[in-house]
CSV table of N, CA and C in Angstrom, one decimal:
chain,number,residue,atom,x,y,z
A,1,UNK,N,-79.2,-58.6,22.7
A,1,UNK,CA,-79.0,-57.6,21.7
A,1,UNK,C,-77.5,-57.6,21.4
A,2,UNK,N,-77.4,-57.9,20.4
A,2,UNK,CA,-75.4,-57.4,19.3
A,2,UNK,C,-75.0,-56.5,19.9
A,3,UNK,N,-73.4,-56.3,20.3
A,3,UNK,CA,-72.7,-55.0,20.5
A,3,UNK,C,-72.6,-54.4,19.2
A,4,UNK,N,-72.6,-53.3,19.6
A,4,UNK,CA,-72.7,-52.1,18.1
A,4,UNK,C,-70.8,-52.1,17.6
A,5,UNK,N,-70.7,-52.1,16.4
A,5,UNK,CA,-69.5,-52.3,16.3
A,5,UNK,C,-69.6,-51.0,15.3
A,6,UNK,N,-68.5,-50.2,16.0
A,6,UNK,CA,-68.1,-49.5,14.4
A,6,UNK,C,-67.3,-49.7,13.4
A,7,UNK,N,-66.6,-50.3,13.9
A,7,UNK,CA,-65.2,-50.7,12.6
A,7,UNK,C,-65.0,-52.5,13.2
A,8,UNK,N,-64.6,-53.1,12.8
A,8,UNK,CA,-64.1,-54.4,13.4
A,8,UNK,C,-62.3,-53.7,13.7
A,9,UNK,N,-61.6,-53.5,13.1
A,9,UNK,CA,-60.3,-53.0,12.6
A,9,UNK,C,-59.7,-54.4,12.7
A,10,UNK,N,-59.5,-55.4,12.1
A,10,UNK,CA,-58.8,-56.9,11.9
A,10,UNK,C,-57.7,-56.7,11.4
A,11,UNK,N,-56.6,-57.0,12.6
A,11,UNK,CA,-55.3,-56.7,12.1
A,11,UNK,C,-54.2,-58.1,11.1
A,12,UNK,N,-53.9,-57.3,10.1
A,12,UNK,CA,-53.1,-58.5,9.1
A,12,UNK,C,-52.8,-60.0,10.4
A,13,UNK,N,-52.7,-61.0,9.5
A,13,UNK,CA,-52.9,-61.9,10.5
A,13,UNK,C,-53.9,-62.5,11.0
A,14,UNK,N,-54.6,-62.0,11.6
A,14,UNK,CA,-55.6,-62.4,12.5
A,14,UNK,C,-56.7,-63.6,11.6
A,15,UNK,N,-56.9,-64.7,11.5
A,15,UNK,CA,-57.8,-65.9,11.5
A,15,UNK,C,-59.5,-65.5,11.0
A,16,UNK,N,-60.0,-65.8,10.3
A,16,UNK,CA,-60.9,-66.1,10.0
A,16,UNK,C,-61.6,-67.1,9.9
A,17,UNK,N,-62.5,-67.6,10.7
A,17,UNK,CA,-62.9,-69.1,10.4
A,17,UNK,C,-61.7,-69.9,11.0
A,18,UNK,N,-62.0,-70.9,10.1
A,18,UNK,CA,-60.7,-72.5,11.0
A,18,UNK,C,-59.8,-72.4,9.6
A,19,UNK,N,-59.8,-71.2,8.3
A,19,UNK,CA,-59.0,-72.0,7.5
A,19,UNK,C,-58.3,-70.6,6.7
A,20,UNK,N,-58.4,-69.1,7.0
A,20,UNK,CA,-58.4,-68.1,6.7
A,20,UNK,C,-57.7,-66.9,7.8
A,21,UNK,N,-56.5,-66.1,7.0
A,21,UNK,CA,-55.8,-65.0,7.6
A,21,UNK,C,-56.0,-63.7,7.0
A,22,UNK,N,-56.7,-62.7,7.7
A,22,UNK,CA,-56.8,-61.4,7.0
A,22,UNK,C,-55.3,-60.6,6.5
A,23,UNK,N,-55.7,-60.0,5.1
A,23,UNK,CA,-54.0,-59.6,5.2
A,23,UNK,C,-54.6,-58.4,4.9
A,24,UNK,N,-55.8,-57.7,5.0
A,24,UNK,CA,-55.8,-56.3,4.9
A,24,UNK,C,-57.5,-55.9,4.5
A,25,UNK,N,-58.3,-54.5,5.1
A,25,UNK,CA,-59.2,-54.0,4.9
A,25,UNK,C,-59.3,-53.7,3.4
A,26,UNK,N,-60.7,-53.7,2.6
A,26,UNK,CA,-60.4,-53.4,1.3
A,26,UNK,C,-61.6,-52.4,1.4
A,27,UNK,N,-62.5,-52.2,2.7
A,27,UNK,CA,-63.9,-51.3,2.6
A,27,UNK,C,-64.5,-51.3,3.5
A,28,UNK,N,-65.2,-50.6,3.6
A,28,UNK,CA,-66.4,-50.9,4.8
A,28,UNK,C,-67.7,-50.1,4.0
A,29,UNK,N,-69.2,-50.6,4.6
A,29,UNK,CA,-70.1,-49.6,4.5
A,29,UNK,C,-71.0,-49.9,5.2
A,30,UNK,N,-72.3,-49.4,5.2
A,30,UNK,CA,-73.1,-50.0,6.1
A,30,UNK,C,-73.6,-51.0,7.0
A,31,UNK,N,-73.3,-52.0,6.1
A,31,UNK,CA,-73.7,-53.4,6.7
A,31,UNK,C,-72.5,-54.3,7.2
A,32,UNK,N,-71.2,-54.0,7.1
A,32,UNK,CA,-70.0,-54.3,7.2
A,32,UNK,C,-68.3,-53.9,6.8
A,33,UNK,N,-67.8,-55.0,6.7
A,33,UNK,CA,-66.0,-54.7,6.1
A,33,UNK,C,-65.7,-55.5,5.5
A,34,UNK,N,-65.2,-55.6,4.1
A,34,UNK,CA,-64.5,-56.3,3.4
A,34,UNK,C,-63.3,-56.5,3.7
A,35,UNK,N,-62.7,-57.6,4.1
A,35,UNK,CA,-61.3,-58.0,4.4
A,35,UNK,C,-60.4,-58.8,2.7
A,36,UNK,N,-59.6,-58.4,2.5
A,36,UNK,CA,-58.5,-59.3,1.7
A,36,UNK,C,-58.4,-60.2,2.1
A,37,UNK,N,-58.5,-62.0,2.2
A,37,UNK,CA,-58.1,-63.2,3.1
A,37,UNK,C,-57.3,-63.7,2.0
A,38,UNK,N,-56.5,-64.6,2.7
A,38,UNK,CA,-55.6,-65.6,2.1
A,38,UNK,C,-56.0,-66.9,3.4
A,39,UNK,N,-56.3,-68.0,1.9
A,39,UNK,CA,-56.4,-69.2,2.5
A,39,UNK,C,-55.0,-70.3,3.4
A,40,UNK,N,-55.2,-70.7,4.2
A,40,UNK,CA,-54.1,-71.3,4.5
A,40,UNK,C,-53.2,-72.1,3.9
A,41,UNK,N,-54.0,-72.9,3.9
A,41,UNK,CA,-53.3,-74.4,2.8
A,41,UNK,C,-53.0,-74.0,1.7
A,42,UNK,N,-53.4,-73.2,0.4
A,42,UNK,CA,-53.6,-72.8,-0.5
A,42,UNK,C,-53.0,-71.8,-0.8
A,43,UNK,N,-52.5,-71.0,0.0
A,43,UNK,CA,-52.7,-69.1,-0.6
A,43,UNK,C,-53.1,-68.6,-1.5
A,44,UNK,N,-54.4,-69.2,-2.0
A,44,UNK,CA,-55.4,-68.4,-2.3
A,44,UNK,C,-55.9,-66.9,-2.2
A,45,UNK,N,-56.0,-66.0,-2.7
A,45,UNK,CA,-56.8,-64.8,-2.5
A,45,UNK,C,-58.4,-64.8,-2.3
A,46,UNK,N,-58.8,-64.4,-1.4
A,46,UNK,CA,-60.5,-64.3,-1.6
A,46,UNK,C,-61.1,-62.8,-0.7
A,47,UNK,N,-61.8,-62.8,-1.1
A,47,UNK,CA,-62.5,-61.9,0.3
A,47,UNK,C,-63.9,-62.3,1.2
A,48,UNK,N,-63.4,-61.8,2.3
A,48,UNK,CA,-64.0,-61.8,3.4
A,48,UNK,C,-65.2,-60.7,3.4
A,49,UNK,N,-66.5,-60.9,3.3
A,49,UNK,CA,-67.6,-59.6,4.0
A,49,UNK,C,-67.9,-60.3,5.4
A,50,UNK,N,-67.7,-59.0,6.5
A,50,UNK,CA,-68.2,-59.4,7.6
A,50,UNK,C,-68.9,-58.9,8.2
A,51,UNK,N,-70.2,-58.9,8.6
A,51,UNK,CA,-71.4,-58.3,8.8
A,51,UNK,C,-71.7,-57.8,10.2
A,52,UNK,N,-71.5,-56.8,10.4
A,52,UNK,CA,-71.8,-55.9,11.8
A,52,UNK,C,-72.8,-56.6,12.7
A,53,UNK,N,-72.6,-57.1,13.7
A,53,UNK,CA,-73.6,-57.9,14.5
A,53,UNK,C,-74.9,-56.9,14.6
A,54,UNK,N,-74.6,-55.6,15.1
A,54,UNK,CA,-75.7,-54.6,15.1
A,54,UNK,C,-76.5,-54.8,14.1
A,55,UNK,N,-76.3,-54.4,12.6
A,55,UNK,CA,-77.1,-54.4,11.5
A,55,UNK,C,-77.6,-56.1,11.3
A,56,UNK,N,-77.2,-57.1,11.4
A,56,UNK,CA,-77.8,-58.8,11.2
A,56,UNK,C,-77.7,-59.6,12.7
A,57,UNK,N,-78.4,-59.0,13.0
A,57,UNK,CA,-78.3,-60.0,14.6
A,57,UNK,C,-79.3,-60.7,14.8
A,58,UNK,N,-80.1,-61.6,13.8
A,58,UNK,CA,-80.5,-62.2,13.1
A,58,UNK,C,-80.1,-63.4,11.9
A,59,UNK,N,-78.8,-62.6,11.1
A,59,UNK,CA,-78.3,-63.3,10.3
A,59,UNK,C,-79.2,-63.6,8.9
A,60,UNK,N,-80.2,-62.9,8.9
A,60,UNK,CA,-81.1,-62.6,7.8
A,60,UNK,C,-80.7,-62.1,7.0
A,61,UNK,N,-80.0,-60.6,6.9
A,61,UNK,CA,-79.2,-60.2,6.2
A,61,UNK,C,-77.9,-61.0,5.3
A,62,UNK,N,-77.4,-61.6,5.7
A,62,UNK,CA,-76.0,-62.2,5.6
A,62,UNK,C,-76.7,-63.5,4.6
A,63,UNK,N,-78.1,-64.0,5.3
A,63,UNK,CA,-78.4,-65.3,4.3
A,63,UNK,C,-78.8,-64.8,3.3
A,64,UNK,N,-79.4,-63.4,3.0
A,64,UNK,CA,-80.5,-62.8,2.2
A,64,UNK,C,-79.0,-63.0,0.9
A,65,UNK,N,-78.0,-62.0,1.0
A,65,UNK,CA,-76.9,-61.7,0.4
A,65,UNK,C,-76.3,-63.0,-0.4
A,66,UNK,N,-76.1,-63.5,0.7
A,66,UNK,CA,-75.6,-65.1,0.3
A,66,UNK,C,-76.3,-65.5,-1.2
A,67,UNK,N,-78.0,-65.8,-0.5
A,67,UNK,CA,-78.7,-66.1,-1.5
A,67,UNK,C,-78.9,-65.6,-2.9
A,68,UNK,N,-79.1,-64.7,-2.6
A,68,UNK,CA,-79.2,-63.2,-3.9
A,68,UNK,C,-77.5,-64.0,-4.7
A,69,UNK,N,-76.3,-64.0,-4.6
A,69,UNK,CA,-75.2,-63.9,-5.2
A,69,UNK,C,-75.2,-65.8,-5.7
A,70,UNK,N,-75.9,-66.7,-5.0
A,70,UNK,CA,-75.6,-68.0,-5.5
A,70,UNK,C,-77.2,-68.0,-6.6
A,71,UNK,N,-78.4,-67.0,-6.9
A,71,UNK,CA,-79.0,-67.3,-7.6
A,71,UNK,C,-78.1,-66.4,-8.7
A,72,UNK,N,-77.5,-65.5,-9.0
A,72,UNK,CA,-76.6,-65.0,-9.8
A,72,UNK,C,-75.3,-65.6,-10.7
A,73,UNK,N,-75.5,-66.6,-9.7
A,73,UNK,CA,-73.5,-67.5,-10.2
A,73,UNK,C,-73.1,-67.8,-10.9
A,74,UNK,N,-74.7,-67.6,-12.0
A,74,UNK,CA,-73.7,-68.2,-14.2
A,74,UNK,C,-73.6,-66.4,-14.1
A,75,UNK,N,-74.0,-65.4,-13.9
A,75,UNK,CA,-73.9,-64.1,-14.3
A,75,UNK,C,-72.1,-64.1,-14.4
A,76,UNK,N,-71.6,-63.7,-15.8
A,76,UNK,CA,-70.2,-63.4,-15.3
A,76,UNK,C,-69.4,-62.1,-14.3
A,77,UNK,N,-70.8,-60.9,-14.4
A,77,UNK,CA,-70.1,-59.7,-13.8
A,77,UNK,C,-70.6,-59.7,-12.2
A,78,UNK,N,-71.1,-61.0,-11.4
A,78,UNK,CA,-71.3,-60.9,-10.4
A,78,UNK,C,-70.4,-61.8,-9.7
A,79,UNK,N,-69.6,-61.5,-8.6
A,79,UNK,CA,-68.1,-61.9,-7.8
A,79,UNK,C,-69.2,-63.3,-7.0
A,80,UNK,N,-68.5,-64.4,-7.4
A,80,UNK,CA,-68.4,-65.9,-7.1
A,80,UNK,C,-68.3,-66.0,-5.4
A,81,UNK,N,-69.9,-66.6,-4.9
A,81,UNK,CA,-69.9,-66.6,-3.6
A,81,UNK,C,-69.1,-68.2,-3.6
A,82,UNK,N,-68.9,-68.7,-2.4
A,82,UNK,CA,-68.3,-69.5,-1.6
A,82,UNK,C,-68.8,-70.4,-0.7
A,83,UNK,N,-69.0,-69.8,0.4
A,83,UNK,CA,-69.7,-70.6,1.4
A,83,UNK,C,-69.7,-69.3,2.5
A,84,UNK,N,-70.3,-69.7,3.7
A,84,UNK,CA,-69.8,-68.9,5.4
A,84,UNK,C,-68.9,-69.3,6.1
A,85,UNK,N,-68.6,-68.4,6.8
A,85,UNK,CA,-67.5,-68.7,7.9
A,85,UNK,C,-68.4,-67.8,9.6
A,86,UNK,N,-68.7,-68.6,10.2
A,86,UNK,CA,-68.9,-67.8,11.8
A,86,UNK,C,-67.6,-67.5,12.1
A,87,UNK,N,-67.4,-66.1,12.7
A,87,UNK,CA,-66.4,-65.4,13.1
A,87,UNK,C,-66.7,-65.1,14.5
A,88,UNK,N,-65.5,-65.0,14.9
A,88,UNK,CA,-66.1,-64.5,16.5
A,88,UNK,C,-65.1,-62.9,16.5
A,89,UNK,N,-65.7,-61.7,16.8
A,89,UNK,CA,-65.1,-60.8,16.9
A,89,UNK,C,-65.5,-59.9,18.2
A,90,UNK,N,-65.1,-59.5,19.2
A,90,UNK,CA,-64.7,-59.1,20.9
A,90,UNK,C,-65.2,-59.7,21.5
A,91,UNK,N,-65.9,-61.2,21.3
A,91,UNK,CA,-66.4,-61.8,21.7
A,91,UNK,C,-68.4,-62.3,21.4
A,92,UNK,N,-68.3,-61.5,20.4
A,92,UNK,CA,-69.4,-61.6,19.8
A,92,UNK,C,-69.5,-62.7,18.3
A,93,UNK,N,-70.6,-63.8,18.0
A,93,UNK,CA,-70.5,-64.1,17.0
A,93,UNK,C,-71.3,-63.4,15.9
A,94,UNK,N,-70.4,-63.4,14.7
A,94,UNK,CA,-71.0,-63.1,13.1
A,94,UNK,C,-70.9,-63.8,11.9
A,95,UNK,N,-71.1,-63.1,10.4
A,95,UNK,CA,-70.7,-64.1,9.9
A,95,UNK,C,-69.9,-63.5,8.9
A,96,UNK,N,-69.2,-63.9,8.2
A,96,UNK,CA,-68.6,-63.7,7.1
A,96,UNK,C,-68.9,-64.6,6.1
A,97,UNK,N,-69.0,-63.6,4.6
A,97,UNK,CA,-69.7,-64.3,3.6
A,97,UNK,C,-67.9,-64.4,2.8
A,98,UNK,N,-67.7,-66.0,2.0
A,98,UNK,CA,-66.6,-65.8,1.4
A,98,UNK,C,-67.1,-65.9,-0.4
A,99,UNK,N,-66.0,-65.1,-0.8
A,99,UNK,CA,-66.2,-65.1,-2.2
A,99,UNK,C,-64.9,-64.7,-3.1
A,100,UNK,N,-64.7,-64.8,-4.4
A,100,UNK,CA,-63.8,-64.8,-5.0
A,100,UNK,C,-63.2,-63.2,-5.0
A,101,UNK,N,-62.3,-62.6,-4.8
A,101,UNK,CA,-61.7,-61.3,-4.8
A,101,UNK,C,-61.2,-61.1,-6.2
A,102,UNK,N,-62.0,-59.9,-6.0
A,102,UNK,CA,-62.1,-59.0,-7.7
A,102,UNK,C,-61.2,-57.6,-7.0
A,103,UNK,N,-59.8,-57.8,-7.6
A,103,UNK,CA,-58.5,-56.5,-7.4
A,103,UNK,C,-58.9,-55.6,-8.3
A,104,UNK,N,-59.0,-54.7,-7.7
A,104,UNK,CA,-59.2,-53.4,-9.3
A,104,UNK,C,-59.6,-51.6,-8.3
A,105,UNK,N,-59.9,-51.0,-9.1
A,105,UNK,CA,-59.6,-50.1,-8.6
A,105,UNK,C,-61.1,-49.9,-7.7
A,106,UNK,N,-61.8,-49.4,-6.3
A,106,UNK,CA,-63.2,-49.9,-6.1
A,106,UNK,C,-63.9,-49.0,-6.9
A,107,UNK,N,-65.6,-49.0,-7.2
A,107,UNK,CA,-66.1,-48.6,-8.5
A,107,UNK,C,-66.2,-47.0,-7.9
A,108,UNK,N,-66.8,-46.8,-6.8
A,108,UNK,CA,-66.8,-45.1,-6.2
A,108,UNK,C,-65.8,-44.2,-7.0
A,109,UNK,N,-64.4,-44.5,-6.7
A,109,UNK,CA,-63.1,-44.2,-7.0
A,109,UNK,C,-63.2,-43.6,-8.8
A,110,UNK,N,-63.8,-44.9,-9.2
A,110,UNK,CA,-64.0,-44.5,-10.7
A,110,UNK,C,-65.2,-43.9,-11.3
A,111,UNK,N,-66.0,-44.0,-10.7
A,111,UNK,CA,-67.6,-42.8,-10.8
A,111,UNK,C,-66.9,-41.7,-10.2
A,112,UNK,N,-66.0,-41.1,-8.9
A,112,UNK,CA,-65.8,-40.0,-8.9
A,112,UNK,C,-64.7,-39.1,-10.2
A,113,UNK,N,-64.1,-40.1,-10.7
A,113,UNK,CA,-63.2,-39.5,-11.5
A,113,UNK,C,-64.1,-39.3,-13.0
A,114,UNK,N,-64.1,-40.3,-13.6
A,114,UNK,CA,-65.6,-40.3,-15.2
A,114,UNK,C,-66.5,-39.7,-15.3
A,115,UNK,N,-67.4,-40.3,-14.1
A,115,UNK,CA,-68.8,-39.9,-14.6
A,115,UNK,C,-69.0,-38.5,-14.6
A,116,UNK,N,-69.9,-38.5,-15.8
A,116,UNK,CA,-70.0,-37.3,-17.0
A,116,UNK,C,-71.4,-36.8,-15.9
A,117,UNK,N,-71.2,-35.8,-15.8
A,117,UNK,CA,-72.2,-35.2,-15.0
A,117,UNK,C,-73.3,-33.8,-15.6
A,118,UNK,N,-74.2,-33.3,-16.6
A,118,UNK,CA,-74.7,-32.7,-16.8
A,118,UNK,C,-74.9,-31.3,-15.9
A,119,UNK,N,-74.7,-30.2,-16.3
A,119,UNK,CA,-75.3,-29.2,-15.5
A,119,UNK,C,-76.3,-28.9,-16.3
A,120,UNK,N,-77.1,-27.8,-15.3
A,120,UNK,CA,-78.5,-27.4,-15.7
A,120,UNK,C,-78.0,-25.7,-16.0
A,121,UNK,N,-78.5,-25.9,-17.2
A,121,UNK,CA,-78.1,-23.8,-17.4
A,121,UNK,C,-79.3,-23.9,-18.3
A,122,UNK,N,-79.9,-22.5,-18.0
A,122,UNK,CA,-81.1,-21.7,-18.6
A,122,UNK,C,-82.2,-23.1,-18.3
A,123,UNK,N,-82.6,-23.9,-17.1
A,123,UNK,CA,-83.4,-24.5,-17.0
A,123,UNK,C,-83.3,-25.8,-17.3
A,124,UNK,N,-81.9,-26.4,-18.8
A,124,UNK,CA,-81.9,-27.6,-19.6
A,124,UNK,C,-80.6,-28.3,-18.8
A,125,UNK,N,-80.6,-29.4,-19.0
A,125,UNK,CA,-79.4,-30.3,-18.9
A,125,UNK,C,-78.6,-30.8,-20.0
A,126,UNK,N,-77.4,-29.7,-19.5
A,126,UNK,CA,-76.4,-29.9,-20.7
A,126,UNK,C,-75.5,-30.5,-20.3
A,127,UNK,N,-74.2,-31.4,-21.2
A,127,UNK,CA,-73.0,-31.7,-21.0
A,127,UNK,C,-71.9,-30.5,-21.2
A,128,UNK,N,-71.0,-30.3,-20.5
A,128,UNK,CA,-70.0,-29.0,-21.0
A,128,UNK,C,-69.3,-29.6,-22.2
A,129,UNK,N,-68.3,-28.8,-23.0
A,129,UNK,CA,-67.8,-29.3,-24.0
A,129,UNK,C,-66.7,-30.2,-23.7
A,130,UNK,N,-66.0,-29.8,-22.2
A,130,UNK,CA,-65.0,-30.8,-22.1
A,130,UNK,C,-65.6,-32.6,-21.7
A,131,UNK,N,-66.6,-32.6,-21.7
A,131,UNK,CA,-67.3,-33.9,-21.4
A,131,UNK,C,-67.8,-34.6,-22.3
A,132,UNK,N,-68.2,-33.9,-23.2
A,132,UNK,CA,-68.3,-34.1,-24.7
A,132,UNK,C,-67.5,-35.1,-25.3
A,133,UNK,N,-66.5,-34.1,-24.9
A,133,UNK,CA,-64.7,-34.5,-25.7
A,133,UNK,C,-64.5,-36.1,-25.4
A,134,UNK,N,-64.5,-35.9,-23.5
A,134,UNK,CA,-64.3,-37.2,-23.0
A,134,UNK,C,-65.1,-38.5,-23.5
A,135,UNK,N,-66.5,-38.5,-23.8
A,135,UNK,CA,-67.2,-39.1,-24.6
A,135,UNK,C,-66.9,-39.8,-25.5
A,136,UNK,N,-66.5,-38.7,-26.3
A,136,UNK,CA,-66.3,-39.6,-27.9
A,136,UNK,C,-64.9,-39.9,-27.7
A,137,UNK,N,-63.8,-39.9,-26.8
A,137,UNK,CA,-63.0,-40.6,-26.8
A,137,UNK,C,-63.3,-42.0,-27.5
């Protein structure tokens, strides 16, 4: 059975794979943590997903994802997989999926601030007027 991991916490520095240095967390959620990597030879930017042993201790997960994003790869609005890296983290092996790092603001961040949200008065779903406004911007 996988040790339950709550956070990995990968400090800048630290190695990924035989060819990759984390230089910083960009998320976490369920199934794992997104790392910022930079390639060695290269300095390259990419990111790192690395998948909680608990949730894929199997590695089913990790292939499923993989797969899903290399049947996607002419799509332009879906982030360019790479290949895998086995990682070893407290001594447990996982994987990390690599792929091209998309910088921007993350999308949460911008659904909390935009999205136009309807309230319900007298039973209907209305927009207020200042949402309106924002709209027809």
């Amino acid at each position: 059975m996988a040790k339950r991991s709550e956070s990995f916490a990968l400090s800048p520095g630290r190695r990924i794979g035989r060819r990759y240095r984390v230089e910083h967390l960009l998320g976490a959620g369920s199934e794992g943590e997104v790392y910022r990597i930079r390639e060695d030879q290269t300095g390259i930017r990419r990111a790192a997903k690395i998948f909680y042993q608990h949730r894929d201790p199997d590695r089913l997960s990790s292939v499923r994802h993989a797969r899903k994003l290399e049947r996607l790869r002419d799509c332009p609005i879906v982030l360019q997989y790479h290949h895998t890296e086995e990682v070893t983290v407290r001594g447990y092996k996982t994987v990390a999926l690599i792929s091209e790092l998309c910088e921007g603001e993350p999308l949460q961040h911008w659904i909390d601030r935009e999205w136009v949200r309807p309230v319900q008065e007298d039973g209907d779903w209305r927009f207020g007027e200042q949402d309106i406004a924002r709209i027809e911007l």
